[in-house]
Each structure stands twice: as structure tokens, then as C-alpha cells.
Coordinates of C-alpha atoms in Angstrom, one line a residue:
M28 CA -14.2 63.7 -1.7
L29 CA -17.2 66.0 -1.3
D30 CA -16.3 67.8 -4.6
L31 CA -16.1 64.5 -6.5
L32 CA -19.4 63.3 -4.9
T33 CA -21.2 66.5 -5.9
E34 CA -19.8 66.3 -9.5
G35 CA -20.8 62.7 -9.7
A36 CA -24.3 63.5 -8.5
F37 CA -24.7 66.0 -11.3
L38 CA -23.4 63.6 -13.9
L39 CA -26.0 61.1 -12.7
L40 CA -29.0 63.4 -13.3
R41 CA -30.0 61.8 -16.6
W42 CA -33.5 60.5 -17.4
D43 CA -32.1 57.5 -19.4
T44 CA -30.0 56.5 -16.3
F45 CA -33.2 56.4 -14.2
A46 CA -35.1 54.5 -16.9
L47 CA -32.5 51.9 -17.7
T48 CA -31.8 51.3 -14.0
A49 CA -35.5 50.7 -13.4
L50 CA -35.6 48.4 -16.4
G51 CA -32.5 46.5 -15.1
L52 CA -34.2 46.0 -11.7
F53 CA -37.4 44.6 -13.3
M54 CA -35.4 42.3 -15.6
G55 CA -33.3 41.1 -12.7
M56 CA -36.3 40.3 -10.5
F57 CA -38.0 38.6 -13.5
V58 CA -35.0 36.3 -14.0
G59 CA -34.4 35.8 -10.3
A60 CA -38.1 34.7 -9.9
L61 CA -37.6 31.9 -12.4
P62 CA -36.2 28.8 -10.7
G63 CA -33.1 27.6 -12.5
F64 CA -32.1 30.9 -14.1
T65 CA -29.4 32.8 -12.3
T66 CA -28.5 36.5 -11.9
V67 CA -25.1 35.8 -13.5
M68 CA -26.8 34.4 -16.6
A69 CA -29.0 37.4 -16.9
M70 CA -26.1 39.8 -16.5
S71 CA -23.9 38.0 -19.0
L72 CA -26.8 38.0 -21.6
V73 CA -27.5 41.8 -21.3
L74 CA -23.8 42.7 -21.0
P75 CA -23.5 43.4 -24.8
I76 CA -26.4 45.9 -24.5
S77 CA -24.5 48.0 -22.0
F78 CA -21.6 48.3 -24.5
F79 CA -23.7 50.5 -26.8
L80 CA -24.8 52.8 -24.0
H81 CA -23.1 55.6 -22.2
P82 CA -21.1 54.4 -19.2
L83 CA -23.5 56.2 -16.8
V84 CA -26.4 54.4 -18.4
G85 CA -25.0 50.9 -19.3
I86 CA -23.2 50.2 -16.0
P87 CA -26.2 51.3 -13.8
F88 CA -28.4 49.1 -16.0
L89 CA -26.2 46.1 -15.1
I90 CA -26.2 47.1 -11.5
G91 CA -30.0 47.1 -11.6
V92 CA -30.0 43.6 -13.0
Y93 CA -27.6 42.5 -10.3
K94 CA -29.6 44.0 -7.4
G95 CA -33.0 42.9 -8.8
G96 CA -31.8 39.4 -9.4
I97 CA -30.5 38.9 -5.8
Y98 CA -33.9 39.8 -4.4
G99 CA -35.8 38.1 -7.1
G100 CA -34.3 34.8 -6.1
S101 CA -36.2 35.0 -2.8
I102 CA -39.6 34.8 -4.5
P103 CA -39.5 31.2 -5.6
A104 CA -37.5 30.3 -2.4
I105 CA -40.5 31.6 -0.3
L106 CA -43.4 30.5 -2.4
I107 CA -42.3 27.0 -3.6
G108 CA -39.1 26.3 -1.7
V109 CA -36.9 26.5 -4.8
P110 CA -34.2 29.2 -4.6
G111 CA -34.1 31.3 -7.7
T112 CA -30.4 32.1 -7.0
G113 CA -27.7 30.6 -4.8
A114 CA -28.0 33.6 -2.5
A115 CA -31.6 32.6 -1.6
I116 CA -30.8 29.0 -0.4
A117 CA -31.0 30.0 3.2
T118 CA -34.3 31.7 2.6
T119 CA -35.9 28.3 1.9
F120 CA -35.5 27.4 5.6
D121 CA -38.4 29.5 6.7
G122 CA -40.0 30.9 3.5
P123 CA -42.1 27.9 2.4
Q124 CA -43.3 27.3 5.9
L125 CA -44.7 30.8 6.1
A126 CA -46.3 30.4 2.6
K127 CA -48.0 27.2 3.8
K128 CA -49.4 29.2 6.8
G129 CA -50.9 31.8 4.4
K130 CA -48.2 34.4 5.2
G131 CA -46.4 34.3 1.8
K132 CA -47.1 38.0 1.1
K133 CA -45.8 38.9 4.6
A134 CA -42.6 36.9 3.9
L135 CA -42.0 38.6 0.6
E136 CA -42.5 42.0 2.1
I137 CA -40.0 41.4 5.0
A138 CA -37.6 40.0 2.4
L139 CA -38.0 43.2 0.3
F140 CA -37.5 45.7 3.2
S141 CA -34.5 43.7 4.6
S142 CA -33.0 43.5 1.1
V143 CA -33.3 47.3 0.4
F144 CA -32.0 48.3 3.9
G145 CA -29.1 45.9 3.7
D146 CA -28.2 46.9 0.2
A147 CA -28.5 50.7 0.7
S148 CA -26.5 50.6 4.0
S149 CA -23.7 48.6 2.4
D150 CA -23.7 51.1 -0.5
V151 CA -23.2 54.0 1.9
V152 CA -20.3 52.1 3.5
T153 CA -18.8 51.5 0.1
I154 CA -18.9 55.2 -0.8
L155 CA -17.3 56.1 2.5
L156 CA -14.5 53.6 2.2
I157 CA -13.7 53.9 -1.5
V158 CA -11.5 57.1 -1.2
P159 CA -9.2 56.0 1.7
I160 CA -8.8 52.5 0.2
A161 CA -8.0 54.1 -3.2
A162 CA -5.4 56.3 -1.6
I163 CA -3.7 53.3 -0.1
A164 CA -3.9 51.5 -3.4
L165 CA -2.0 54.3 -5.0
L166 CA 1.0 53.5 -2.8
V167 CA 1.0 50.0 -4.2
G168 CA 3.9 49.2 -6.6
P169 CA 4.5 46.3 -9.0
P170 CA 5.8 43.9 -6.2
E171 CA 2.8 44.6 -4.0
L172 CA 0.3 44.5 -6.8
S173 CA 1.6 41.1 -8.1
A174 CA 1.3 39.7 -4.6
V175 CA -2.2 41.1 -4.1
I176 CA -3.4 39.7 -7.5
L177 CA -1.8 36.3 -6.8
F178 CA -3.3 36.2 -3.3
S179 CA -6.8 37.0 -4.6
L180 CA -6.6 34.3 -7.3
I181 CA -5.6 31.7 -4.7
V182 CA -8.3 32.8 -2.2
V183 CA -11.0 32.6 -5.0
S184 CA -9.6 29.2 -6.1
A185 CA -9.7 27.9 -2.5
S186 CA -13.2 29.2 -1.9
S187 CA -14.7 28.0 -5.2
G188 CA -16.6 24.8 -4.4
G189 CA -14.4 24.1 -1.4
N190 CA -11.9 22.2 -3.5
L191 CA -8.5 23.8 -3.7
S192 CA -7.1 21.5 -6.4
K193 CA -10.0 22.1 -8.8
G194 CA -9.9 25.8 -8.2
L195 CA -6.2 26.0 -8.9
V196 CA -6.6 23.9 -12.0
M197 CA -9.2 26.4 -13.4
A198 CA -7.0 29.4 -12.4
C199 CA -4.0 27.9 -14.2
L200 CA -6.2 27.2 -17.2
G201 CA -7.4 30.8 -17.2
A202 CA -3.8 32.1 -16.9
L203 CA -2.8 29.9 -19.8
L204 CA -5.6 31.2 -22.0
A205 CA -4.6 34.8 -21.1
M206 CA -1.2 34.2 -22.7
I207 CA -2.8 33.7 -26.1
G208 CA -2.0 36.8 -28.1
Q209 CA 0.6 39.5 -27.6
D210 CA 3.1 39.4 -24.7
P211 CA 2.1 42.4 -22.5
V212 CA 5.8 43.2 -22.0
D213 CA 7.5 42.6 -25.4
F214 CA 4.3 42.6 -27.6
V215 CA 5.5 39.3 -29.2
P216 CA 2.7 37.1 -30.5
R217 CA 2.5 33.7 -28.8
F218 CA 0.2 30.7 -28.9
T219 CA -1.5 32.1 -32.0
F220 CA -0.7 29.1 -34.2
G221 CA -0.1 31.4 -37.1
T222 CA -3.6 32.8 -37.2
E223 CA -4.2 36.6 -37.2
V224 CA -7.5 36.3 -35.4
L225 CA -5.7 35.3 -32.2
I226 CA -3.1 38.0 -32.2
S227 CA -5.4 40.3 -30.1
G228 CA -6.2 37.4 -27.7
L229 CA -9.4 35.6 -27.0
P230 CA -12.5 37.8 -26.9
L231 CA -13.8 38.3 -23.3
L232 CA -17.5 38.8 -24.1
P233 CA -18.3 35.5 -25.8
M234 CA -16.1 33.7 -23.3
M235 CA -18.1 35.1 -20.4
I236 CA -21.5 34.4 -22.0
G237 CA -20.3 30.9 -22.9
L238 CA -19.0 30.1 -19.4
F239 CA -21.9 31.7 -17.4
A240 CA -25.0 31.6 -19.6
I241 CA -24.8 28.4 -21.8
P242 CA -24.2 26.0 -18.9
E243 CA -27.3 27.4 -17.1
I244 CA -29.4 26.9 -20.2
F245 CA -28.3 23.2 -20.4
T246 CA -28.9 22.7 -16.7
A247 CA -32.4 24.3 -17.0
L248 CA -33.2 21.9 -19.8
E249 CA -32.2 18.9 -17.7
R250 CA -34.0 19.9 -14.5
S251 CA -37.6 19.0 -14.0
N252 CA -39.9 22.0 -14.0
K253 CA -40.4 21.7 -10.3
A254 CA -42.4 24.9 -10.0
R255 CA -44.8 23.6 -12.6
E256 CA -45.1 20.3 -10.9
L257 CA -46.1 22.0 -7.7
G258 CA -49.0 23.7 -9.5
E259 CA -50.6 27.1 -9.3
S260 CA -52.6 26.5 -6.1
S261 CA -53.7 29.5 -4.1
A262 CA -51.3 28.5 -1.4
R263 CA -48.4 29.1 -3.8
L264 CA -49.8 32.4 -5.0
I265 CA -50.7 33.6 -1.5
A266 CA -48.6 36.7 -2.2
T267 CA -51.6 38.3 -4.0
T268 CA -54.1 37.7 -1.2
G269 CA -52.2 37.0 2.0
E270 CA -51.8 39.1 5.1
R271 CA -49.6 42.1 4.9
L272 CA -46.5 42.8 7.0
R273 CA -47.3 44.9 10.1
L274 CA -45.1 47.7 11.4
G275 CA -44.6 45.9 14.7
E276 CA -43.3 42.8 13.0
L277 CA -40.9 44.9 11.0
R278 CA -39.7 46.7 14.1
A279 CA -39.2 43.3 15.9
C280 CA -36.8 42.3 13.1
L281 CA -34.7 45.5 13.0
R282 CA -32.0 44.3 15.3
T283 CA -31.6 41.2 13.1
I284 CA -31.5 43.3 10.0
F285 CA -28.8 45.6 11.4
R286 CA -26.7 42.6 12.5
S287 CA -27.0 40.8 9.1
T288 CA -26.3 44.0 7.2
A289 CA -23.0 44.3 9.1
I290 CA -22.2 40.7 8.5
G291 CA -22.9 40.9 4.8
T292 CA -20.9 44.2 4.4
G293 CA -17.9 42.6 6.0
I294 CA -18.1 39.4 3.9
G295 CA -18.7 41.4 0.7
M296 CA -15.2 42.8 0.9
L297 CA -13.6 39.3 0.9
P298 CA -12.9 37.9 -2.6
G299 CA -14.8 34.7 -3.3
A300 CA -17.1 34.7 -0.3
G301 CA -20.3 35.9 -1.9
Q302 CA -24.0 36.2 -1.0
S303 CA -24.6 32.5 -0.1
V304 CA -21.9 32.6 2.7
A305 CA -23.3 35.9 4.0
A306 CA -26.9 34.5 4.0
F307 CA -25.9 31.4 6.0
A308 CA -23.7 33.5 8.4
G309 CA -26.5 36.0 9.0
Y310 CA -29.1 33.2 9.5
A311 CA -26.8 31.4 12.0
A312 CA -26.2 34.7 14.0
A313 CA -29.9 35.5 14.1
K314 CA -30.8 32.0 15.4
K315 CA -28.0 32.1 18.0
R316 CA -29.1 35.5 19.3
S317 CA -32.8 34.9 19.2
K318 CA -34.9 34.4 22.3
H319 CA -36.9 31.7 20.4
P320 CA -34.3 29.7 18.3
E321 CA -36.7 26.8 18.1
R322 CA -39.0 28.8 15.8
F323 CA -36.3 29.0 13.1
G324 CA -36.9 26.5 10.3
K325 CA -40.6 26.4 11.1
G326 CA -41.7 29.8 9.5
E327 CA -39.9 32.6 11.3
L328 CA -39.9 36.1 9.8
E329 CA -36.7 36.9 11.5
G330 CA -35.0 34.1 9.7
I331 CA -36.0 35.6 6.3
A332 CA -34.9 39.1 7.4
A333 CA -31.5 37.7 8.5
C334 CA -30.8 36.0 5.1
E335 CA -32.0 38.7 2.8
A336 CA -30.3 41.6 4.6
A337 CA -27.0 39.7 4.7
N338 CA -27.0 38.5 1.1
N339 CA -28.0 41.9 -0.3
A340 CA -25.5 43.7 1.9
V341 CA -22.7 42.0 -0.1
N342 CA -23.7 43.8 -3.3
G343 CA -22.0 47.2 -2.6
P344 CA -18.7 46.1 -0.9
T345 CA -17.8 43.7 -3.7
L346 CA -17.0 46.8 -5.8
V347 CA -14.3 48.0 -3.3
P348 CA -11.6 45.6 -4.5
L349 CA -12.8 45.9 -8.0
L350 CA -12.6 49.7 -8.3
T351 CA -9.5 50.2 -6.2
L352 CA -7.3 47.3 -7.2
G353 CA -9.0 46.0 -10.4
I354 CA -9.7 42.6 -8.7
P355 CA -13.1 41.1 -9.1
G356 CA -14.2 39.0 -6.2
D357 CA -16.9 36.9 -7.8
K358 CA -18.8 36.1 -11.0
V359 CA -20.9 39.3 -10.9
T360 CA -17.9 41.7 -10.4
A361 CA -16.1 39.8 -13.1
I362 CA -18.9 40.7 -15.5
L363 CA -18.9 44.3 -14.3
L364 CA -15.1 44.4 -14.9
G365 CA -15.8 43.4 -18.5
A366 CA -18.3 46.3 -18.7
F367 CA -15.9 48.8 -17.2
M368 CA -13.1 47.7 -19.6
A369 CA -15.5 47.9 -22.6
H370 CA -16.2 51.5 -21.7
G371 CA -12.6 52.5 -21.4
L372 CA -12.6 52.5 -17.6
R373 CA -9.8 50.3 -16.3
P374 CA -10.5 49.6 -12.6
G375 CA -7.4 49.9 -10.5
P376 CA -5.4 52.3 -8.3
S377 CA -5.4 55.1 -10.8
L378 CA -9.1 55.0 -11.7
M379 CA -10.2 57.3 -8.8
T380 CA -7.7 60.0 -9.8
E381 CA -8.4 59.8 -13.5
Q382 CA -12.2 59.2 -13.5
G383 CA -13.2 60.2 -9.9
P384 CA -16.5 61.9 -10.8
I385 CA -17.7 59.0 -13.0
V386 CA -16.7 56.5 -10.2
F387 CA -18.8 58.4 -7.7
A388 CA -21.7 58.8 -10.2
L389 CA -21.7 55.0 -10.5
L390 CA -21.5 54.5 -6.7
L391 CA -24.5 56.9 -6.3
A392 CA -26.3 54.9 -9.0
M393 CA -26.2 52.0 -6.7
L394 CA -28.1 54.0 -4.1
L395 CA -30.4 55.3 -6.8
A396 CA -31.2 51.7 -7.7
N397 CA -32.3 51.0 -4.1
F398 CA -34.7 54.0 -4.1
L399 CA -36.2 52.7 -7.4
F400 CA -36.1 49.1 -6.2
L401 CA -38.5 49.5 -3.3
P402 CA -41.6 50.8 -5.2
I403 CA -41.0 48.6 -8.2
A404 CA -40.7 45.4 -6.3
Y405 CA -43.4 46.3 -3.8
F406 CA -46.1 46.9 -6.5
C407 CA -44.9 44.1 -8.7
I408 CA -44.8 41.3 -6.1
P409 CA -48.0 39.7 -7.4
I410 CA -46.6 39.7 -11.0
F411 CA -43.4 38.0 -9.9
A412 CA -45.3 35.6 -7.7
R413 CA -47.0 34.3 -10.9
I414 CA -43.8 34.2 -12.9
V415 CA -42.6 31.5 -10.6
T416 CA -44.8 29.0 -12.3
M417 CA -43.9 30.0 -15.9
Q418 CA -42.6 27.2 -18.0
R419 CA -39.0 27.6 -18.8
Q420 CA -39.1 25.8 -22.1
Y421 CA -40.8 28.9 -23.6
L422 CA -37.9 31.1 -22.6
I423 CA -34.9 29.0 -23.4
P424 CA -35.0 29.5 -27.2
I425 CA -35.2 33.2 -26.6
I426 CA -32.2 33.1 -24.2
V427 CA -30.2 31.0 -26.7
L428 CA -30.9 33.6 -29.4
V429 CA -29.9 36.5 -27.2
A430 CA -26.7 34.7 -26.2
F431 CA -25.6 34.2 -29.8
A432 CA -26.8 37.7 -31.0
G433 CA -25.0 39.4 -28.1
S434 CA -21.8 37.5 -28.8
Y435 CA -21.9 38.4 -32.5
V436 CA -23.1 42.0 -32.5
Y437 CA -20.2 43.6 -30.5
R438 CA -17.5 42.8 -33.1
S439 CA -19.6 41.3 -35.9
D440 CA -17.0 38.5 -36.1
A441 CA -18.1 34.9 -36.7
F442 CA -15.1 33.7 -34.7
D443 CA -16.8 35.0 -31.5
L444 CA -19.6 32.5 -32.1
Q445 CA -17.1 29.7 -32.2
I446 CA -15.6 30.9 -28.9
L447 CA -19.1 31.1 -27.4
V448 CA -19.8 27.5 -28.3
L449 CA -16.4 26.3 -27.2
F450 CA -16.5 27.9 -23.8
G451 CA -20.2 27.0 -23.4
V452 CA -19.3 23.3 -23.7
L453 CA -16.3 23.8 -21.4
G454 CA -18.5 25.6 -18.8
Y455 CA -21.1 22.8 -19.0
F456 CA -18.7 20.0 -18.4
A457 CA -16.9 22.1 -15.7
K458 CA -20.2 22.4 -13.9
K459 CA -20.9 18.7 -14.3
F460 CA -17.6 17.8 -12.6
D461 CA -17.9 20.5 -9.9
F462 CA -15.2 22.8 -11.4
D463 CA -16.0 26.5 -10.7
V464 CA -15.3 28.8 -13.7
V465 CA -14.8 31.9 -11.5
P466 CA -11.1 31.3 -11.0
L467 CA -10.7 30.7 -14.8
V468 CA -12.4 34.0 -15.6
M469 CA -10.5 36.0 -12.9
A470 CA -7.1 34.5 -14.0
F471 CA -7.9 35.3 -17.6
I472 CA -8.8 38.9 -16.9
L473 CA -6.0 39.5 -14.4
G474 CA -3.4 37.3 -16.1
P475 CA -1.8 40.1 -18.3
E476 CA -1.7 42.5 -15.4
L477 CA -0.1 39.9 -13.1
E478 CA 2.5 39.0 -15.7
Y479 CA 3.3 42.6 -16.3
A480 CA 3.6 43.3 -12.6
I481 CA 5.9 40.3 -12.0
S482 CA 8.0 41.3 -15.0
Q483 CA 8.5 44.8 -13.6
T484 CA 9.3 43.3 -10.2
M485 CA 12.0 41.1 -11.7
I486 CA 13.5 44.1 -13.6
M487 CA 13.5 46.2 -10.4
S488 CA 15.1 43.3 -8.4
Q489 CA 17.8 42.8 -11.1
G490 CA 17.2 39.1 -10.9
N491 CA 17.6 38.8 -7.1
F492 CA 13.9 38.4 -6.4
L493 CA 13.9 37.1 -2.8
D494 CA 16.6 39.5 -1.5
Y495 CA 14.8 42.4 -3.1
L496 CA 11.5 41.5 -1.4
G497 CA 13.2 41.0 2.0
T498 CA 15.2 44.2 2.1
Q499 CA 13.6 46.8 0.0
R500 CA 9.9 45.6 -0.3
P501 CA 9.2 44.0 3.1
F502 CA 5.4 44.5 2.7
A503 CA 5.4 42.6 -0.6
G504 CA 7.6 40.0 1.0
L505 CA 5.0 39.5 3.8
L506 CA 2.3 39.2 1.3
Y507 CA 4.1 36.4 -0.6
L508 CA 4.8 34.7 2.8
A509 CA 1.0 35.0 3.5
I510 CA 0.3 33.3 0.2
V511 CA 2.5 30.3 1.1
L512 CA 0.9 30.1 4.6
F513 CA -2.6 30.4 3.2
L514 CA -1.9 27.7 0.5
A515 CA -0.7 25.3 3.2
Y516 CA -3.7 26.0 5.4
A517 CA -6.1 25.7 2.4
W518 CA -4.5 22.4 1.4
F519 CA -4.7 21.0 4.9
T520 CA -8.4 21.9 5.4
S521 CA -9.2 20.6 1.9
R522 CA -7.6 17.3 2.8
Q523 CA -9.5 17.2 6.1
R524 CA -12.8 17.8 4.3
T525 CA -12.0 15.1 1.8
K526 CA -11.2 12.6 4.5
Q527 CA -14.4 13.5 6.4
A528 CA -16.5 13.1 3.3
R529 CA -15.0 9.7 2.7
R530 CA -15.7 8.6 6.2
D531 CA -19.3 9.9 6.0
S532 CA -19.8 8.1 2.7
G533 CA -18.4 4.9 4.2
N534 CA -20.6 4.9 7.2
P535 CA -23.8 3.8 5.5
A536 CA -22.0 0.9 3.8
S537 CA -20.4 -0.2 7.1
Q538 CA -23.8 0.0 8.8
A539 CA -25.4 -2.1 6.0
E540 CA -22.7 -4.7 6.5

């Protein structure tokens, strides 16, 4: 491991890696500071740029956008009570209250220090865990791999929006779309409708831009410009003139920061959980352990530290299942998987043995991003505080242009623009009806690999699938049993939530009667 780490460090010593990572951090914070624009949208828009760069430049650039965007979402959450990203929802509990008290700058600084610490610590854990987990992954055969992929798809489907049925529908749709093109086993064209353009399957890049970026643009057009309505009063831009964070206040939050970092790191390894879950869990734990829980929700620095350390600690561990098993756990890692594949790096059990130095160089690039992140964000806080009030209608035409240009430039094929529009409309209506597109994208990406693994398992079992799993592959059999049990549990809890929601919605009507 030490040899690979050293070689990876030497590969990372490039001026363009440093420059593009810094640019990605700035772009991510810029987008995160704009209410209504998400980190996922920013990453999907700049994804085509990374394709034309060296892997050790393009992928760190995307990582910079990722890390910068997660912190950037806390800026509008603190100053105007509007989370720039879903990860910053819990930050709105205490952030606006501190801004009203004239402590907006202090709140932004504790958010920054907590974010950098949580992110950097989780990156170190990721580097330490990646080799042993990759070694275990090498022992995984087709039966186990098929079970792990299927289990991951079901977990993500169950955790997407809390509705198991809708998540499974989107996962099945993604698997169906993955079947368009050549059969991964026999290489026979299927579902191509006699057109040559579909023989190679649907293009991933315009699909991802359409599903992730276009719906956000439509949604931004529909929303009222809340940041503008709130005005540019000095209370909202207190980050430029307010009181700075004192060392004693930071020291008082250290225990909370450590606790939330551990919570976020653990949650980051679970597919489908994400930053929002970690932020709420970190906030709840901080409030429970606090000597003054009554201060939470009224402007408590410890509350912001808990949220921001937890949601940023998710960033590193999400790469563990991606790099070792090739399984993305959320929207961001799905985009990163597309970047890896475009550069000829197929994440999975063999990636560490085939491209070990590059993998460690990319992991070290995450740490590098944190060292660059701290000074860039610290000195640019006044700039990003003013960006909060920028009118989005000036940016939307540029974003639309970038989306179409990025989809076209990679293959220079007009068919990709049709795919962009088609999946943009699909993503918009999916969002309208509360269907999460993450299961669709994951099933589309993992579909061929799942089909190939199941086909290999069937060949190895000679048609006696259940007996083969029970006698020769007991671990795979246990995984498939766990899938059945988890499905039953998820279905039961989903029905319970639905019944509770119906009872809650019926109470006001009954009271009115």
C-alpha cells in the first residue's frame, strides 16, 4: 500500500491538477451559493469538460466541484434560510437565526472549518479502507457480485424518496433502457428497432445531463426568486462585516465536530443514504448530547458545526463502494462513475490491481482539494455571500447553452441532443411526481454488469440456481436471502408510512367536521 501511495503522490504533482481542482472548488461554491441550483446539476454540466482532460486533472476537477458545492449550499442556508443544496437543509435550523443576530460571518466560518475537518478526516479513512476492501472484493465471484449489485439497487430504490414502489419502477425502467443495444453475453442487437444508432446503446452523457440538469433548470424557472425578494439588506450580507469566529468558540464545538464526522463517515459507506441523512443524524446527536439543547434552533453554532461536519464527511466514503465494487451510491458517484468510464477506468474489484497508483493519486487529490478549499473559501466568503442574491434568470440561458453544447461536443452526434431533450422531459416529470431518477441511472449503468454476472452464475450452476447457491456458494445464497428479507421489511415500512400519512392528512378534515 505504501508503494502505491508514494507512486500516486508523485503522479499527482502536476500544476494543472492543482489549478483545475481550485477552479472546481470555486465553481462548486459558486453554484452551491445560488438557491435552486444543485451540486449534481453543476457536475453534470461540467462532466464533458473532464473528458478532454487527463484523468488526473479531469476527475480531481469534478471532485473539486463536488466538495465546493456541498459547502456552498450552506451559504444561502445561513444568510437567507434557503438551502443551496439538499445537504444544507439542516443548516437552516440555526443559520438564519445567527445571521439575524449579526453573527452570519461567524456562522459561515464555523461551517467552513467543520466542513474541511469532516471532509479531510473521512478522506483519510477512505484511503486506509480502500486496500482491504478491494482485497475482499477480489474474492467476489459472479454469484456474489450479482447479489451485491442487486442488493445495492434495491437499497437505493427503497431509500429514494422513501417510496419503495416508485424506486423499483425507476430501477426497472433503467434496467430496461440498459438492454437497448448489444447483448453483453451473445453480442446480439436488441431493442434497436432496426436503427444503427442504437446498436451501441443509449449514450450515458446526454442521459445524465438530461436527468440531472434539465429538471433543475425547469424548477429554477418555476420558483420565485426568494433570495431576491428578501433583498440585499445589511443583515443578509453580514458575512462581510460581522463578528469573526473566536478560537474558544471553535474549541467548544470540537467534540460535536468529531462526533458528526464519525456519523457522516459511517453513513457515507451506505448506498443511497447521502449528505442530507448524515446532516440530520449529526444534528440530532449534537442536540441530544448538548448541555443546552434548548438553544438548538435559536441560533446555536454547535448546530451548524454538527450539520456541516456530518454532510461533508460523507464525500470520501461514498467512493469506497464505487472504486471497489463499481457501485455508485448516489447521484454524485453516478456522475463520477461516468467520468471514470470515459477515461478508461472501470471501477470494480480489479481496478486497484490494474490501476493502483492512479486510484491512490485520485484519493490523494481529495485531500489536496481540502487543503486548497480552506483558503479559497475563507477569503471568498464575502463574494459568495453576495452571489446569494444574484438573479437566476441571467444564468439559466447560459446553463441551457452549456447543457446542449456539452451533450453534443463529446461525440458530435445530433442524436445525443435528442436523448438530452427526451431524458430532460422524463426527469422533469419524474421530479414532479416524486420519482427519484437515481435508481434509473444506477440500473442503467449497472444493468449490463448485473446481466453478465447472472448469466455467468446460471452457466456455473448448470441451470440448478438455488441448489448451487445453497451448497457451493453459501455466501451468495445468504446475500440473496438478505435481499428477500430487506424487500419484505422495506415494503412493510413503506406501507406503514403510507397509512400514517393518510391518517395525518385525514385529521384536519375530521377536525373541521
